[in-house]
Coordinates of C-alpha atoms and ligand atoms in Angstrom, one line a residue:
M1 CA -87.7 -42.7 -58.6
K2 CA -88.5 -44.5 -55.4
K3 CA -85.1 -46.1 -55.4
L4 CA -83.5 -42.7 -55.8
L5 CA -85.5 -41.4 -52.9
S6 CA -84.6 -44.2 -50.6
L7 CA -80.9 -43.9 -51.6
L8 CA -81.0 -40.2 -50.8
L9 CA -82.7 -41.0 -47.4
T10 CA -80.0 -43.5 -46.6
L11 CA -77.4 -41.0 -47.5
A12 CA -79.0 -38.3 -45.3
V13 CA -79.1 -40.7 -42.3
L14 CA -75.5 -41.7 -42.8
L15 CA -74.4 -38.1 -43.1
S16 CA -76.3 -37.1 -39.9
L17 CA -74.8 -40.0 -38.0
A18 CA -71.3 -38.9 -39.2
A19 CA -72.1 -35.4 -38.0
C20 CA -73.1 -36.7 -34.5
G21 CA -69.9 -38.7 -34.3
S22 CA -67.6 -35.8 -35.0
G23 CA -69.5 -33.5 -32.6
S24 CA -67.9 -34.9 -29.4
D25 CA -64.3 -35.8 -28.9
E26 CA -63.8 -39.6 -29.4
G27 CA -63.9 -41.2 -26.0
S28 CA -64.1 -38.1 -23.7
L29 CA -67.5 -37.2 -22.2
T30 CA -66.3 -33.7 -21.3
I31 CA -64.0 -31.1 -22.8
E32 CA -61.1 -32.1 -20.6
E33 CA -60.9 -35.8 -20.0
G34 CA -61.8 -36.6 -16.4
K35 CA -62.9 -33.1 -15.6
L36 CA -66.3 -31.4 -15.3
I37 CA -65.9 -27.7 -16.0
M38 CA -68.7 -25.6 -14.6
S39 CA -69.1 -22.0 -15.7
T40 CA -70.9 -19.8 -13.3
N41 CA -71.2 -16.3 -11.9
A42 CA -70.4 -16.6 -8.2
E43 CA -72.2 -13.4 -7.3
F44 CA -75.6 -15.0 -6.6
P45 CA -76.0 -16.0 -2.9
P46 CA -77.0 -18.5 -1.7
Y47 CA -76.6 -20.4 -5.0
E48 CA -73.0 -19.5 -5.8
M49 CA -70.8 -17.1 -4.0
K50 CA -67.2 -16.6 -3.0
A51 CA -66.5 -17.9 0.5
D52 CA -64.6 -16.1 3.2
G53 CA -62.1 -18.8 3.4
E54 CA -61.8 -22.1 1.5
G55 CA -65.6 -22.5 1.3
V56 CA -66.9 -25.9 0.3
F57 CA -64.8 -25.9 -2.9
N58 CA -61.8 -23.8 -3.9
G59 CA -63.1 -20.7 -2.2
F60 CA -66.6 -21.1 -3.5
E61 CA -69.8 -22.1 -1.7
G62 CA -73.5 -22.3 -2.3
I63 CA -76.3 -24.6 -3.4
D64 CA -75.1 -24.9 -7.0
V65 CA -71.5 -25.5 -5.9
E66 CA -72.6 -28.4 -3.7
I67 CA -74.9 -29.8 -6.3
A68 CA -72.0 -29.6 -8.8
L69 CA -69.7 -31.5 -6.4
A70 CA -72.4 -34.2 -6.0
L71 CA -72.8 -34.5 -9.8
A72 CA -69.1 -34.7 -10.4
D73 CA -68.9 -37.4 -7.8
K74 CA -71.6 -39.4 -9.4
L75 CA -70.0 -39.1 -12.8
D76 CA -66.6 -39.8 -11.4
L77 CA -65.2 -36.5 -12.7
E78 CA -63.2 -33.8 -11.1
L79 CA -65.1 -30.5 -10.7
V80 CA -63.6 -27.3 -12.0
I81 CA -65.3 -24.0 -11.3
D82 CA -64.8 -21.2 -13.8
D83 CA -66.2 -18.0 -12.3
M84 CA -67.1 -15.2 -14.8
G85 CA -69.8 -12.7 -15.7
F86 CA -73.4 -14.2 -15.9
D87 CA -73.6 -13.6 -19.7
S88 CA -70.2 -15.1 -20.2
A89 CA -71.1 -18.2 -18.2
L90 CA -73.9 -18.8 -20.6
L91 CA -71.7 -18.2 -23.6
A92 CA -68.9 -20.4 -22.3
V93 CA -71.0 -23.5 -22.5
Q94 CA -72.2 -22.6 -26.0
E95 CA -68.6 -22.0 -27.2
G96 CA -67.2 -25.2 -25.8
R97 CA -65.2 -23.6 -22.9
S98 CA -67.3 -25.2 -20.2
D99 CA -69.2 -28.5 -19.9
M100 CA -72.2 -27.0 -18.1
V101 CA -73.5 -23.7 -16.8
L102 CA -74.8 -24.0 -13.3
A103 CA -75.8 -20.5 -12.1
G104 CA -79.3 -20.3 -10.7
L105 CA -80.1 -20.3 -14.4
T106 CA -83.8 -20.0 -15.2
Y107 CA -85.3 -22.1 -18.0
R108 CA -86.4 -19.8 -20.9
E109 CA -87.5 -20.8 -24.4
D110 CA -85.0 -18.5 -26.1
R111 CA -82.2 -19.9 -24.0
D112 CA -83.3 -23.4 -24.9
E113 CA -82.7 -22.6 -28.5
V114 CA -79.0 -22.2 -27.9
M115 CA -78.4 -24.6 -25.0
D116 CA -79.9 -27.9 -23.7
F117 CA -81.5 -27.7 -20.3
S118 CA -81.6 -30.4 -17.5
T119 CA -84.4 -31.4 -15.2
S120 CA -85.3 -28.5 -12.9
Y121 CA -83.6 -28.8 -9.4
A122 CA -85.1 -25.7 -7.7
T123 CA -87.5 -22.8 -8.2
G124 CA -87.2 -19.1 -7.9
V125 CA -89.4 -16.1 -8.2
Q126 CA -88.5 -12.5 -9.0
V127 CA -89.0 -10.0 -6.2
V128 CA -88.6 -6.3 -5.7
I129 CA -86.2 -4.9 -3.1
V130 CA -86.8 -1.3 -1.9
K131 CA -85.5 0.8 0.9
E132 CA -87.4 0.2 4.1
G133 CA -90.2 2.7 4.6
S134 CA -89.9 4.0 1.1
A135 CA -92.9 5.0 -0.9
V136 CA -92.0 2.7 -3.8
N137 CA -94.6 0.0 -4.3
M138 CA -95.8 -2.4 -7.0
D139 CA -98.2 0.3 -8.4
N140 CA -95.7 3.1 -8.8
L141 CA -92.7 1.0 -9.8
G142 CA -93.2 2.0 -13.4
E143 CA -92.3 5.6 -12.6
K144 CA -89.1 4.7 -10.8
M145 CA -85.6 3.6 -11.6
I146 CA -85.0 -0.1 -11.2
G147 CA -81.7 -1.9 -11.0
C148 CA -81.1 -5.5 -12.2
Q149 CA -78.2 -7.8 -12.9
L150 CA -77.4 -7.6 -16.6
G151 CA -78.5 -10.6 -18.7
T152 CA -80.8 -12.0 -16.0
T153 CA -84.5 -12.7 -16.2
G154 CA -85.2 -9.8 -13.8
Y155 CA -83.5 -7.5 -16.3
I156 CA -85.3 -9.1 -19.2
Y157 CA -88.8 -8.7 -17.6
A158 CA -88.2 -5.2 -16.1
S159 CA -86.8 -3.7 -19.3
D160 CA -89.6 -5.2 -21.5
S161 CA -92.2 -2.8 -22.9
V162 CA -95.1 -1.7 -20.7
E163 CA -97.5 -3.6 -23.1
N164 CA -95.5 -6.8 -22.3
G165 CA -95.7 -6.2 -18.5
G166 CA -92.3 -4.5 -18.2
Y167 CA -91.4 -1.0 -17.3
G168 CA -89.5 0.0 -20.4
E169 CA -85.7 0.2 -20.9
E170 CA -85.5 3.8 -19.8
H171 CA -86.5 2.7 -16.3
V172 CA -83.9 0.0 -15.9
L173 CA -80.2 0.2 -15.1
G174 CA -78.1 -2.9 -15.6
Y175 CA -75.3 -3.9 -13.1
E176 CA -72.5 -6.5 -13.3
N177 CA -74.0 -8.3 -10.3
G178 CA -76.9 -8.1 -7.8
A179 CA -74.6 -6.7 -5.0
L180 CA -73.7 -3.7 -7.1
A181 CA -77.4 -3.0 -7.8
V182 CA -78.2 -3.3 -4.1
Q183 CA -75.3 -0.9 -3.4
A184 CA -76.8 1.6 -5.8
L185 CA -80.2 1.3 -4.1
L186 CA -78.6 1.9 -0.7
N187 CA -76.8 5.0 -2.1
G188 CA -80.1 6.3 -3.4
Q189 CA -79.1 6.1 -7.1
I190 CA -82.0 3.8 -7.9
D191 CA -85.4 3.2 -6.3
A192 CA -85.7 -0.6 -6.4
V193 CA -83.9 -3.8 -7.4
I194 CA -85.6 -6.7 -9.2
I195 CA -83.8 -10.0 -8.6
D196 CA -84.5 -13.6 -7.7
N197 CA -85.9 -14.2 -4.2
G198 CA -82.8 -16.2 -3.1
P199 CA -80.3 -13.5 -3.4
A200 CA -82.9 -10.9 -2.4
Q201 CA -83.3 -12.6 1.0
A202 CA -79.5 -12.8 1.3
Y203 CA -79.0 -9.1 0.6
V204 CA -81.8 -8.0 2.9
E205 CA -80.3 -10.1 5.7
T206 CA -76.8 -8.6 5.2
N207 CA -77.8 -5.0 4.6
A208 CA -79.8 -3.0 7.1
G209 CA -82.6 -0.8 5.9
L210 CA -83.9 -3.0 3.0
S211 CA -87.2 -4.8 2.5
I212 CA -88.9 -6.9 -0.1
L213 CA -92.1 -6.1 -1.8
E214 CA -93.9 -9.3 -2.9
G215 CA -93.9 -9.6 -6.6
D216 CA -96.5 -11.6 -8.5
W217 CA -94.3 -12.9 -11.2
V218 CA -94.4 -16.6 -12.3
T219 CA -92.3 -19.2 -10.6
E220 CA -89.1 -19.9 -12.5
E221 CA -87.4 -23.3 -12.9
Y222 CA -83.7 -23.4 -12.2
C223 CA -81.8 -25.9 -14.4
L224 CA -78.3 -26.5 -15.5
A225 CA -77.5 -26.3 -19.2
V226 CA -75.1 -27.9 -21.6
D227 CA -74.2 -27.0 -25.1
Q228 CA -76.9 -27.7 -27.6
G229 CA -76.7 -31.3 -28.9
N230 CA -74.4 -32.5 -26.1
T231 CA -77.0 -35.3 -25.4
L232 CA -74.7 -37.9 -23.9
L233 CA -73.4 -35.5 -21.1
L234 CA -76.9 -34.2 -20.5
E235 CA -78.3 -37.7 -20.1
K236 CA -75.6 -38.5 -17.6
L237 CA -76.1 -35.3 -15.7
N238 CA -79.9 -35.7 -15.7
S239 CA -79.8 -39.2 -14.3
A240 CA -77.3 -38.1 -11.6
L241 CA -79.5 -35.1 -10.8
E242 CA -82.7 -37.2 -10.7
E243 CA -81.0 -39.6 -8.3
L244 CA -79.9 -36.7 -6.1
I245 CA -83.5 -35.3 -6.2
A246 CA -85.0 -38.8 -5.4
D247 CA -82.8 -39.5 -2.4
G248 CA -83.3 -36.1 -0.9
S249 CA -79.7 -34.9 -1.3
I250 CA -80.8 -31.8 -3.3
Q251 CA -83.4 -30.8 -0.7
S252 CA -80.9 -31.1 2.1
I253 CA -78.4 -29.0 0.2
I254 CA -81.1 -26.3 -0.3
D255 CA -82.1 -26.5 3.4
K256 CA -78.5 -26.0 4.4
Y257 CA -78.5 -22.6 2.7
I258 CA -82.2 -21.5 2.8
K259 CA -83.8 -21.6 6.2
D260 CA -87.4 -20.6 6.6
Ligands
LIG1 N1 -82.4 -16.8 -12.5 C1 -81.9 -15.6 -13.2 C2 -81.7 -15.9 -14.6 O1 -81.5 -17.1 -15.0 C3 -80.7 -15.0 -12.6 C4 -79.5 -15.9 -12.4 C5 -78.3 -15.2 -12.1 N2 -77.2 -16.1 -11.7 C6 -76.0 -15.8 -11.3 N3 -75.2 -16.7 -10.9 N4 -75.6 -14.5 -11.3 O2 -81.5 -15.1 -15.4

C-alpha cells in the first residue's frame, strides 16, 4: 500500500513537471522571441497616454511607458506596446496575446486569481471629481449620478451595494475611458467622476471648472501582471523592477510626470 502511494506521488510529481515544461515555449521567455509585448489602455494620464508627436515611444508617453522601456532594456528585449480597452488589456495577458499588462493596474485579490502580480511600483487612491462650486459632496454623492471608466476599481467600488460602501449600480454610468466620463461631467450629464488621483489631477489641470473632493478610500498598489503561472517572466520582471526601484529610476520617472 505504501509502495503504491509513493509510486502515485512520484507519478503526480512527474506529471506536474511535464505540465510546467509544456506551459512556456521551449527557449523563449516571451510570446515573441526577443520582444516584450505590453498590453495597456493609453487613456490614463500620466501613466499611459497618446503623445502629441512621437512621445517617448511610438507615439506613447507616461510613467508606465517609461517603466516598460526600462524593464525591456534590463531584460534585453524589444518593447511592443499594444493599446486597447482597459478590460481587453487585462484579458490579453490572460489569453497569451501579451506578455504583461502595465496600465496603472491596481492589485486586487480577484484579479490575482487570474493573473500573477509583480512588486508594487506606485500607489494610487480613488478621488471624486465634481464641477467647481457644485453642491455635490461626499455626503450626498449617493443621490447623484457618478461616471467611471468601465472595468476599473473606481467603477467596481462605486457600483457596489450601499451595504458594501458603494452607491449601487443605478447610480453609476460606465465609460470607455476617463476622458469621456469627464466630458460627460462637463456637459452636465453626470454629477461626479470617480477615478484614480493621477488622471484626476491631469483632467482638472487640462479642463477649466473642475475640482477634486478628497475621497477617503484606501491606497491602492499599482503593479504589472503576467499570465497566471508565467513564473519565469515574472521573476525576471520583478528583479528588474526591484533594481529600478532601488536605484531611484522609478521615482525619477514618477517625478518627471507628477510634480507636487
Ligand atoms: N487603477 C485602476 C484599476 O486598476 C484604473 C486603471 C486604469 N488604467 C488604464 N490604463 N486605463 O482598475
